[in-house]
Coordinates of C-alpha atoms in Angstrom, one line a residue:
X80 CA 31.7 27.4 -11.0
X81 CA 31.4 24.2 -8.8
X82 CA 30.3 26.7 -5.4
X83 CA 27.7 28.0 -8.1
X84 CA 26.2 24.4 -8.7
X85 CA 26.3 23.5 -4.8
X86 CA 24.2 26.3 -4.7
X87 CA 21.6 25.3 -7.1
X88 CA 21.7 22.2 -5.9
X89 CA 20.7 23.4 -2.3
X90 CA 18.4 25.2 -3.9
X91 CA 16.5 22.3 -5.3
X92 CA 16.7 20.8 -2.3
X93 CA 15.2 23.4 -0.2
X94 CA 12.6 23.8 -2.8
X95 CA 12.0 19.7 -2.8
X96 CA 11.9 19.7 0.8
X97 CA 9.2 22.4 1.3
X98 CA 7.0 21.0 -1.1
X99 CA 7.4 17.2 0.4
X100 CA 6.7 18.7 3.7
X101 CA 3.3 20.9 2.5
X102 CA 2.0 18.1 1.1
X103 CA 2.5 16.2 3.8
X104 CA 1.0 18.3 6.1
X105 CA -2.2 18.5 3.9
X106 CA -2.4 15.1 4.0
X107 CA -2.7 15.3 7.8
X108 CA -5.0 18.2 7.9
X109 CA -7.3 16.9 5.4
X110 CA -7.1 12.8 6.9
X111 CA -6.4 11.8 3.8
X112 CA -4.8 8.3 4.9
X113 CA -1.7 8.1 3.0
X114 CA 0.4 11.2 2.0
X115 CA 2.3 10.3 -1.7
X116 CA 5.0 9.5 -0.7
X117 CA 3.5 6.7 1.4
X118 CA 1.4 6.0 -1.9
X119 CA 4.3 6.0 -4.3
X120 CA 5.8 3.4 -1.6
X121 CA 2.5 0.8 -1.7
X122 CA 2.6 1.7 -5.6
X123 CA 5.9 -0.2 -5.5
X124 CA 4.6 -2.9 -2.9
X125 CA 1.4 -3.4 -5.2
X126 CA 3.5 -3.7 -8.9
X127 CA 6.7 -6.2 -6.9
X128 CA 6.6 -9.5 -7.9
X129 CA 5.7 -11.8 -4.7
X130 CA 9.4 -13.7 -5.0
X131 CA 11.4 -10.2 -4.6
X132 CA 9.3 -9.2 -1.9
X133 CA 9.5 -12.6 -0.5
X134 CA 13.9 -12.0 -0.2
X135 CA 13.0 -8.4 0.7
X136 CA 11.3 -9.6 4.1
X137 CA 14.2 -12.7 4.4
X138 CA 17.0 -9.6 3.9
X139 CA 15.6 -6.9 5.9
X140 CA 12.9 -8.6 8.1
X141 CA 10.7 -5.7 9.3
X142 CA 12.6 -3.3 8.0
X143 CA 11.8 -3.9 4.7
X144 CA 9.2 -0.8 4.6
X145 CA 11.7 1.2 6.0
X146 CA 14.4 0.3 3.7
X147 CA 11.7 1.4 0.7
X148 CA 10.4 4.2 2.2
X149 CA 14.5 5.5 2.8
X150 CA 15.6 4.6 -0.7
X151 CA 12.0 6.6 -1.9
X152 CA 13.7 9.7 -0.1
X153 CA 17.0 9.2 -1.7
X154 CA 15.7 8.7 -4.9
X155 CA 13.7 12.5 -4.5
X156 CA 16.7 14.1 -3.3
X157 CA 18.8 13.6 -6.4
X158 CA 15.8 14.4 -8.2
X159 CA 15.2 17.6 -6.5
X160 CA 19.4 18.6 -7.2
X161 CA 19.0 18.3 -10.3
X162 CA 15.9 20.0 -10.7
X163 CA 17.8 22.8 -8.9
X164 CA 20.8 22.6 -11.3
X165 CA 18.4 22.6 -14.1
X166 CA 17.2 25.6 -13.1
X167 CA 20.1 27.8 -13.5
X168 CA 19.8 26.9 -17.5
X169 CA 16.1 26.8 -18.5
X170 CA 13.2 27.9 -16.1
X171 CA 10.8 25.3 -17.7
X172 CA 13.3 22.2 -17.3
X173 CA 12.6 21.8 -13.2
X174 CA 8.7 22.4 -13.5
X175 CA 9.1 19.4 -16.2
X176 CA 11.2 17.1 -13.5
X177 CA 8.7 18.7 -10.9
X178 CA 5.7 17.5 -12.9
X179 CA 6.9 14.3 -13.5
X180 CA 7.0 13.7 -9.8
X181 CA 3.9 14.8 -9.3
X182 CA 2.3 12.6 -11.8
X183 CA 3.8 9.3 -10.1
X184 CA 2.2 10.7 -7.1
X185 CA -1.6 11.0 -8.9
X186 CA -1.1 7.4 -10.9
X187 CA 0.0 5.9 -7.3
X188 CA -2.5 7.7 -5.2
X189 CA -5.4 6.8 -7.8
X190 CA -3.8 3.0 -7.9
X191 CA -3.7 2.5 -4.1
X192 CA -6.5 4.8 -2.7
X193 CA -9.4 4.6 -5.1
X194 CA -9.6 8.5 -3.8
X195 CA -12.2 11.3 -3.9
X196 CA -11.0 14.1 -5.7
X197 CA -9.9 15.9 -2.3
X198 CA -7.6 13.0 -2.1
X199 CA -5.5 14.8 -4.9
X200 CA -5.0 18.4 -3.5
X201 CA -1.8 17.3 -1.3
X202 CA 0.3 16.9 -4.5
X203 CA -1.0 20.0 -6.2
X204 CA -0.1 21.7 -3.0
X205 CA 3.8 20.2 -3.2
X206 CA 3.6 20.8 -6.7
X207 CA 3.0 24.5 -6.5
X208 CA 5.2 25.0 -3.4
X209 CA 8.2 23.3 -5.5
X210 CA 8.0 25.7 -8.3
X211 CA 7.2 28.6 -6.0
X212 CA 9.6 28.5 -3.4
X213 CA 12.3 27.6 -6.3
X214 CA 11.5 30.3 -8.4
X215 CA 12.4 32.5 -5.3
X216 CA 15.7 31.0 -4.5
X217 CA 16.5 31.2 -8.3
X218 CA 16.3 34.7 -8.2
X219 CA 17.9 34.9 -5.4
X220 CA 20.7 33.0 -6.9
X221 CA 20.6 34.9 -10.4
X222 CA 22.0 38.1 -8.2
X223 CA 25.1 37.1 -7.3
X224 CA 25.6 35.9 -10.5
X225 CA 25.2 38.9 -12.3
X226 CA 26.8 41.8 -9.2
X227 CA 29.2 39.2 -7.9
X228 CA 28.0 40.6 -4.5
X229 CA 28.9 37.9 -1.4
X230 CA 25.9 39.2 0.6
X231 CA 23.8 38.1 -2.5
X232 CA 25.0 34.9 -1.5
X233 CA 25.2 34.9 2.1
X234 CA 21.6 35.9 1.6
X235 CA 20.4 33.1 -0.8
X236 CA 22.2 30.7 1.6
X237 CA 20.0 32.3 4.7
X238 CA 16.9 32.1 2.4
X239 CA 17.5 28.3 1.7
X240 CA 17.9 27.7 5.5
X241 CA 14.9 29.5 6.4
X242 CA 12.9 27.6 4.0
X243 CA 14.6 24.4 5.6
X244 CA 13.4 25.3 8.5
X245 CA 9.7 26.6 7.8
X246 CA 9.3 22.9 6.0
X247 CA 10.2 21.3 9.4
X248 CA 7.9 23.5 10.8
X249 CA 5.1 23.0 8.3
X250 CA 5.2 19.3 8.4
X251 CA 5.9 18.8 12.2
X252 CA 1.9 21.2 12.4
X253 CA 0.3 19.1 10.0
X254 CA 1.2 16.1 12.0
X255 CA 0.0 17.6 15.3
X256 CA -3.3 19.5 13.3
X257 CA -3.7 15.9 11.5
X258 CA -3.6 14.1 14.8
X259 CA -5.9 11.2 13.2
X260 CA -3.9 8.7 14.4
X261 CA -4.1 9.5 18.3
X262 CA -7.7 10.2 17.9
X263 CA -8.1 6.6 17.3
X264 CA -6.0 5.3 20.0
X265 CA -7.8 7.7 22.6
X266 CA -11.1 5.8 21.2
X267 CA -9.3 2.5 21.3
X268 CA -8.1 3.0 24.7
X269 CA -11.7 4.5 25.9
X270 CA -13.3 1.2 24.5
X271 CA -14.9 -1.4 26.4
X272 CA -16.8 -4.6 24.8
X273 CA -19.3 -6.3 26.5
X274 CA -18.7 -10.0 26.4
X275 CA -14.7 -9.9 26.2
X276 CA -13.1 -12.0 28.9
X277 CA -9.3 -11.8 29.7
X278 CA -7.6 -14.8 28.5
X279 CA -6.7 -17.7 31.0
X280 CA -3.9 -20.1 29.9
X281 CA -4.6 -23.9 30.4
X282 CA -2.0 -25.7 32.4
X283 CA -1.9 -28.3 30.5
X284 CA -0.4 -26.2 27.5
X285 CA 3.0 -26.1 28.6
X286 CA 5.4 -28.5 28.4
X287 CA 7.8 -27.2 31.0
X288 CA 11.1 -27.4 28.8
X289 CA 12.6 -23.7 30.0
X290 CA 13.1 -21.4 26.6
X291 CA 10.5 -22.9 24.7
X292 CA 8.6 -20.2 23.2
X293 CA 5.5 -19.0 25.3
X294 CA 1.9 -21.0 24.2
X295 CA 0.0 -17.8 24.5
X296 CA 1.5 -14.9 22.7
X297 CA 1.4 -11.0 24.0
X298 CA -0.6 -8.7 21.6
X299 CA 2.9 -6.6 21.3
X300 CA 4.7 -9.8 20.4
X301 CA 2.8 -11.1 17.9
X302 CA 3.9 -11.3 14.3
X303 CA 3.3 -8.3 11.9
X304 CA 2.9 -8.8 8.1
X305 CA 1.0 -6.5 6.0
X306 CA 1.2 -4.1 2.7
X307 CA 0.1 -0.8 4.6
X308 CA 2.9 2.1 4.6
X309 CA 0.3 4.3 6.4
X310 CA -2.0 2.3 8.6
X311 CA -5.2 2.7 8.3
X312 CA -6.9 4.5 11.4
X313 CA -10.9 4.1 11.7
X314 CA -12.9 5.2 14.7
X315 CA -15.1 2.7 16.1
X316 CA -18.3 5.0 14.9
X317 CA -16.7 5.3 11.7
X318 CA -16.6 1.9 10.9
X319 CA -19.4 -0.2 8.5
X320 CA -19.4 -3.2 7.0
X321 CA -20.8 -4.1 3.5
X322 CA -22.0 -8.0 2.3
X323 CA -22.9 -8.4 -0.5
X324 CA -22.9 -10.1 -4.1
X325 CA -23.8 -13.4 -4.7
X326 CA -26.3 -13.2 -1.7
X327 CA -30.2 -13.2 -1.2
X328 CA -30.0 -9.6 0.4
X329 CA -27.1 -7.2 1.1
X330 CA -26.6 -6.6 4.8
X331 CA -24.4 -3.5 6.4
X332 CA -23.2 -3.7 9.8
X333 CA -22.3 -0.9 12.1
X334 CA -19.7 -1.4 14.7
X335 CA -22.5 -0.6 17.0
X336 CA -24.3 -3.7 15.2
X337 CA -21.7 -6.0 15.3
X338 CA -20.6 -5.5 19.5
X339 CA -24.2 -6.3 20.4
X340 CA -24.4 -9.2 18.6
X341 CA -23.4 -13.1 20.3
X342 CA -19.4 -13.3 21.0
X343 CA -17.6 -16.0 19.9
X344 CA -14.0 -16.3 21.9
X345 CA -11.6 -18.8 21.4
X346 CA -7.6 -19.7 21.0
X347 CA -6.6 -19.8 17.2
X348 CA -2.8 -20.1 16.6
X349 CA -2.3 -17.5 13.3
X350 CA 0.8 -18.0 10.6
X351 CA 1.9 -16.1 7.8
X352 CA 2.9 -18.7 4.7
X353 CA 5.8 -16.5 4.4
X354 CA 7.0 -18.1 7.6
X355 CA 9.9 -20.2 6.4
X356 CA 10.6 -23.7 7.8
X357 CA 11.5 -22.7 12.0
X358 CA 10.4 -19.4 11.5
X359 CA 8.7 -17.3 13.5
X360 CA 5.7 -15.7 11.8
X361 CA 3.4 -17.2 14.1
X362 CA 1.6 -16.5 17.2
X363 CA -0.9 -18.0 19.0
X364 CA -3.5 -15.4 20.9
X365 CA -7.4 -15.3 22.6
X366 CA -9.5 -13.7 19.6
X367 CA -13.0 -12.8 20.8
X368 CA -15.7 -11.5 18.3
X369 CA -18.3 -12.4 15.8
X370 CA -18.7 -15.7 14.5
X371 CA -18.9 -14.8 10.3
X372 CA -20.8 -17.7 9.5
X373 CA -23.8 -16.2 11.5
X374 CA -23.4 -12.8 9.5
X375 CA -23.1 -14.3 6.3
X376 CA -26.7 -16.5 7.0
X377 CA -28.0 -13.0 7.0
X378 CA -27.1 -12.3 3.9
X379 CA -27.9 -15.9 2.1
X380 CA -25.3 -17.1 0.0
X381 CA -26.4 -17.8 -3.3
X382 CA -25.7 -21.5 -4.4
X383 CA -22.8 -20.8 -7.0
X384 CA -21.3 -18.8 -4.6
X385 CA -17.7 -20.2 -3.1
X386 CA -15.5 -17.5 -2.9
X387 CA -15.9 -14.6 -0.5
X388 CA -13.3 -11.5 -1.3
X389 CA -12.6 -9.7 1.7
X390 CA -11.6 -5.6 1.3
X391 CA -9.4 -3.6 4.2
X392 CA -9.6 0.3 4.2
X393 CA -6.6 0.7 2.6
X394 CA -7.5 -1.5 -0.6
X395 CA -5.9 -4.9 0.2
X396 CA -7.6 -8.0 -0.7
X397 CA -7.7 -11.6 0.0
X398 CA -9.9 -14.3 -1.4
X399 CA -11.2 -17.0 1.2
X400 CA -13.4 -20.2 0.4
X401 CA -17.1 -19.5 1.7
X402 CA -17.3 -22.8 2.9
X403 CA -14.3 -22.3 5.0
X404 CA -16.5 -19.3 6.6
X405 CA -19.7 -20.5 7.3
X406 CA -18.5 -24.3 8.7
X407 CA -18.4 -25.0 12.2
X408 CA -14.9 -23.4 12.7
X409 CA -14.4 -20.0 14.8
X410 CA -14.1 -17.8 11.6
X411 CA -15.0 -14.6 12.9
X412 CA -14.9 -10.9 12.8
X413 CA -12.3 -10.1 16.2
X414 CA -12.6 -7.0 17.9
X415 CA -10.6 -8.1 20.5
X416 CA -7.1 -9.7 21.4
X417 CA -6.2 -11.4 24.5
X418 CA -8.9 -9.4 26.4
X419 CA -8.3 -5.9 25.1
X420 CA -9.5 -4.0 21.5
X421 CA -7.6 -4.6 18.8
X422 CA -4.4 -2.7 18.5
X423 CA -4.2 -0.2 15.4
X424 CA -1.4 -2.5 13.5
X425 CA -3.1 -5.5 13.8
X426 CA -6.3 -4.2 12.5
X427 CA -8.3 -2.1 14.8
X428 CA -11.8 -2.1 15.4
X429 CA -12.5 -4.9 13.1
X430 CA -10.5 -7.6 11.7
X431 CA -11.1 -11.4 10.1
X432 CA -9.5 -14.3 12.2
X433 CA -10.1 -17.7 9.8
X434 CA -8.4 -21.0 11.7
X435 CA -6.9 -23.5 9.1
X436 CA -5.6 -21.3 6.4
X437 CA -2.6 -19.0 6.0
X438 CA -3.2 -15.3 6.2
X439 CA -2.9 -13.9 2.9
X440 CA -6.4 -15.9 1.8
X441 CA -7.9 -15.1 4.9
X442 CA -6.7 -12.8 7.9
X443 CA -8.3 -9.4 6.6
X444 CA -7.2 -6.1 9.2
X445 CA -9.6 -3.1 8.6
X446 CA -12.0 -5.3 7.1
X447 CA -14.7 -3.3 5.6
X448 CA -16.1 -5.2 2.6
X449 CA -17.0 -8.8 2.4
X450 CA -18.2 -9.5 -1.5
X451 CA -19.4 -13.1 -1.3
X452 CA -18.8 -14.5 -5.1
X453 CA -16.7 -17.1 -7.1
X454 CA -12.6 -17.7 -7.1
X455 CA -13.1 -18.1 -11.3
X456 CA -14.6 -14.2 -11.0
X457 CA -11.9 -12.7 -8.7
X458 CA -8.0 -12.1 -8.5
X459 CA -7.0 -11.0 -5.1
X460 CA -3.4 -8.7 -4.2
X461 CA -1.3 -12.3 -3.2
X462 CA -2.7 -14.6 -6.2
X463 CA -1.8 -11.9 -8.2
X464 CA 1.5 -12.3 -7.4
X465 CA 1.8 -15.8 -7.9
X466 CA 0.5 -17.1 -4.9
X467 CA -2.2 -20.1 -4.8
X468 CA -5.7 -19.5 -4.5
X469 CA -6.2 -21.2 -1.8
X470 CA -4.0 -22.2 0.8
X471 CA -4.8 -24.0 3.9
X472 CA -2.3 -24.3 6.8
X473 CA 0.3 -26.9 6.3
X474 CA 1.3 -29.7 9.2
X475 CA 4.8 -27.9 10.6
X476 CA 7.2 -27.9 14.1
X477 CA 10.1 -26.1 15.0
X478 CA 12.9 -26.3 17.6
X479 CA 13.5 -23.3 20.0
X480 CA 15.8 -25.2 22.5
X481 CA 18.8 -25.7 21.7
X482 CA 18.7 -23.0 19.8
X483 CA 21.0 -23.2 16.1
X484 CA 24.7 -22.9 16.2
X485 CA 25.1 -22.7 20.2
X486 CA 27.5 -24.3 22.5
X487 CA 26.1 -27.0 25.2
X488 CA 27.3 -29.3 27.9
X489 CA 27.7 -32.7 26.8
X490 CA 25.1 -35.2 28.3
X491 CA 21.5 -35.1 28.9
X492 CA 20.5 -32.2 26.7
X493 CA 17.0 -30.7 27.0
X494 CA 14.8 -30.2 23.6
X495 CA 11.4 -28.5 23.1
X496 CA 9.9 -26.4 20.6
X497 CA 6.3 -25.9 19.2
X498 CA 4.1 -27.9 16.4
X499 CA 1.0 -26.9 14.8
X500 CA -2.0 -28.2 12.2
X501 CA -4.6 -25.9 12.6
X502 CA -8.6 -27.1 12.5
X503 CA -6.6 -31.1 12.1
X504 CA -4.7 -30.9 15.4
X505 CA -1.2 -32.5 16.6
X506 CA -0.6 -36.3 17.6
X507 CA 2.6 -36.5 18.4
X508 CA 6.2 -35.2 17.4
X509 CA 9.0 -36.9 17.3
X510 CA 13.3 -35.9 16.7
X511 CA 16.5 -36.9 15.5
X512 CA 20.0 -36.7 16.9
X513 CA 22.9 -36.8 14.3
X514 CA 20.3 -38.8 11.7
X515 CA 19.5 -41.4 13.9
X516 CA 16.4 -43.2 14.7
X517 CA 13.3 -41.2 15.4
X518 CA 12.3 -40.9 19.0
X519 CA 8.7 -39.6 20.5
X520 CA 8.9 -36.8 22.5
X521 CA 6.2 -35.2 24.9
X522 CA 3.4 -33.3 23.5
X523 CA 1.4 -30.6 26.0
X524 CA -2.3 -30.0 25.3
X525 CA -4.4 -28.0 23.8
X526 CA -8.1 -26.5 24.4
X527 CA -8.7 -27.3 20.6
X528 CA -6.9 -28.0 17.7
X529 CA -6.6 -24.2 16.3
X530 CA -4.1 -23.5 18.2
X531 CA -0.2 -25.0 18.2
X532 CA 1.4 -27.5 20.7
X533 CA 4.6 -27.5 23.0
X534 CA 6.6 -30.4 22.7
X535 CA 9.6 -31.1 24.8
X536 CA 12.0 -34.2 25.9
X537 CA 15.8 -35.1 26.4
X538 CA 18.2 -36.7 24.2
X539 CA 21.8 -37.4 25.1
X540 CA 24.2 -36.1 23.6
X541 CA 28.3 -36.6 22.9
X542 CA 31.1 -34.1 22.9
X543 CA 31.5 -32.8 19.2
X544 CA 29.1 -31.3 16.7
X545 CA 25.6 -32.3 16.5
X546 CA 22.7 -31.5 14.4
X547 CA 18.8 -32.2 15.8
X548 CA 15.6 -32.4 13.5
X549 CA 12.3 -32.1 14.1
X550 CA 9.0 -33.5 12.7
X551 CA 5.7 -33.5 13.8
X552 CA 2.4 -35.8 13.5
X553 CA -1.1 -35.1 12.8
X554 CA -4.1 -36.2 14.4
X555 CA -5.3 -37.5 11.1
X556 CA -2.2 -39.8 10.6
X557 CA 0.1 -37.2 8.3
X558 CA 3.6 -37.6 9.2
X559 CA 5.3 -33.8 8.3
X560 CA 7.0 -34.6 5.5
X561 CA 10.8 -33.9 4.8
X562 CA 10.6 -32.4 1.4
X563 CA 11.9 -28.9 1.3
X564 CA 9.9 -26.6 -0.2
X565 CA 9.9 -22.5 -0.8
X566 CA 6.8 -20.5 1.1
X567 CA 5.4 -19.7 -2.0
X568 CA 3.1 -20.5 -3.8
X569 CA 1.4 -22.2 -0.6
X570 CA 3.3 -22.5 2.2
X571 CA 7.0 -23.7 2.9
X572 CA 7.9 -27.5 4.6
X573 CA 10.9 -29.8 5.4
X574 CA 12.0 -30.8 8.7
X575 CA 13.4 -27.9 11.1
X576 CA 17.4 -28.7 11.9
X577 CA 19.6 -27.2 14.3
X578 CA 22.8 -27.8 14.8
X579 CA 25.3 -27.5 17.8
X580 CA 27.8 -28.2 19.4
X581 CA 28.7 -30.2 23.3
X582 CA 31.7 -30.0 25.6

């Protein structure tokens, strides 16, 4: 009896796996940008409140999409078993557990994708390849039952193999047919922008404290944080822009458009508000591209207008203050990063840079809608969550050498780190040994006050346990203050500490 439900169970599975794997591949084949299981997982991502996916990230760091996307499999695999053991009692009850699945896949492809119709047919495919191919291996299964023959069985197990098999097949040809992704990077890699210039880092920005992190960051270093299972993968040819609203005239923008136009280049220091107090969500990179304030003119902002909600490809939104888009600042739409085209994951071919404000109200990747209007008329993904509305960035500094809980030579002990206040700029920054006085250290410069600062100097230091705190000063007088707050709704603070110990 318990070999007989093993077998159904494989069954199931089988079954479960073929149909994951034909739906999959006519996601690829099709270009529909997220298969459902990648759906179901942003379904999750969209309905989480903000705090659990704020411990999610502290737990699992970048891994937290993997984690999901794992336990998502998991989850379908027991569901498939039992569909299988199901099976062997009442044809109808798997199509039921099937259907279910299914309809999860339409409510979260309809909830993240805003789809055509077409975007449907990958889970009516895995839907009708579950019942089919289980319906075989259920027959299959019935004969040994009822002749008690062991090459019924033998056979049912090589049927379940070969279907195995054929799914790995089917899903490994949709990803090579569907080959969306590599089309995009040819394109990217093919690109060249008039106007881009390779990035040249001032002197004067480092501080020369060795392990301080790096004042310009590589493109392949520099912090990812966004919603996307499935990134989003737009040609350059394929790629428009829409403004409109709350505006004189509606302007679209072609990519074609928007290369030919004026470049704007400059250093802008960009950080998540997720980034907890010394953390490292943060990177500082040459953005070159269009300044949005130009763009917008075009367009003529209606007076009541303040709000402008911003739209990737894949449905994400943020809400960003007009005003904080048309002042003098380098707000722009980048199509480059330190000298080259956007890479995919960070929001190729167009994306918005905004100086001054955290990300999630203002750092759009795969922009393609800008609907100029009013924060009392809009909600968008993050202040839906319990995030603030608006959220510029907050004064901050961190301490990269020593680094926390190391061992050091007593004496005179090298510090540095990093500070930042984007669009007010960094006076001076100052730490404390063991709660003692505060003491200035050296600040490096800066081409502009977008961008973050290395700071470095020497304190001496006992044998024993220490601990080290930082704080940093503004060029408007703000001392960081030491009041420890939570990232959300607007951005952690509180001094960074370290603590070590010198022998």
């Amino acid at each position: 009896m318990g070999t007989m439900r093993g077998s159904w169970s494989v069954a199931g599975l089988a079954a479960g796996a073929a149909g994951l794997a034909t739906s999959y591949a006519t996601a690829n084949v099709m270009a529909v940008r997220s298969s459902p299981v990648v759906a179901v997982a942003e379904l999750i991502i969209e309905i989480t409140p903000g705090r659990v996916i704020e411990e999610s990230i502290a737990v699992l760091g970048f891994q937290d999409k993997t984690v999901l996307v794992a336990g998502i499999f998991v989850f379908l695999a027991l569901a498939f078993a039992w569909a299988g053991r199901l099976a062997a009692r009442r044809w109808w009850a798997p199509v039921a557990v099937f259907a279910c699945l299914a309809a999860i896949g339409v409510v979260a492809t309809a909830v993240t994708e805003a789809p055509a119709t077409a975007a449907y047919l990958p889970l009516a495919v895995g839907l009708v390849t579950w019942v089919v191919v289980l319906s075989l291996l259920a027959e299959r299964l019935h004969r040994p039952a009822r002749t008690g023959s062991e090459s019924s069985r033998r056979g049912f197990l090589l049927g379940a193999g070969a279907v195995a098999v054929v799914a790995v097949g089917v899903a490994v040809l949709g990803r090579v047919w569907g080959s969306g992704r590599r089309g995009v990077e040819e394109a990217r890699r093919l690109l060249r922008i008039t106007g881009v210039t390779e990035p040249r880092v001032p002197e004067s920005t480092r501080v020369g404290v060795p392990g301080v992190t790096p004042w310009a960051t590589p493109a392949e270093d520099f912090y990812l944080i966004h919603t996307a299972i499935a990134l989003p993968t737009i040609a350059p040819d394929e790629w428009w822009l829409r403004i409109h609203g709350l505006v004189e005239r509606e302007v679209t923008i072609s990519y074609a458009d928007l290369i030919a136009r004026e470049r704007s280049e400059a250093w802008i220091t960009l950080n998540c508000v997720s980034n907890p107090v010394g953390g490292d969500l943060i990177g500082n990179a040459w953005w070159s591209g269009v300044r949005l304030a130009d763009l917008l003119a075009e367009a003529g902002p209606l007076a009541e207008a303040d709000a402008v909600l911003q739209t990737s490809e894949d449905g994400w939104t943020c809400g960003t203050p007009l005003a904080a888009l048309t002042d003098e600042r380098d707000a722009m739409l980048a199509v480059a990063m330190n000298g080259r085209p956007l890479r995919v994951e960070h929001g190729f071919p167009v994306r918005t840079i905004v100086p001054g404000l955290y990300g999630f109200v203002s750092a759009c990747k795969w922009v393609v809608d800008l609907e100029v209007t009013r924060f009392d008329r809009i909600s968008a993904y993050w202040t839906g969550k319990g995030w603030a509305e608006q959220a510029p960035v907050r004064l901050a500094s961190r301490i990269d050498v020593p680094r926390d809980g190391v061992d050091v030579e007593a004496g005179e002990l090298p510090v540095g780190g990093v500070a930042w206040h984007q669009q007010t700029g960094i006076e001076g920054v100052e730490v404390s040994l063991d709660g003692g006085p505060w003491q200035p250290v050296e600040v490096a410069g800066s081409p502009s006050d977008d961008t973050w600062v290395q700071w470095g100097g020497r304190v001496t230091v006992d044998r024993g346990d220490h601990e080290l705190r930082v704080r940093a000063v503004s060029k408007a007088g703000e001392v960081q203050t030491g009041v420890e707050r939570e990232v959300v709704p607007d951005g952690a603070t509180g001094w960074h500490t370290v603590r070590f110990s010198a022998g």
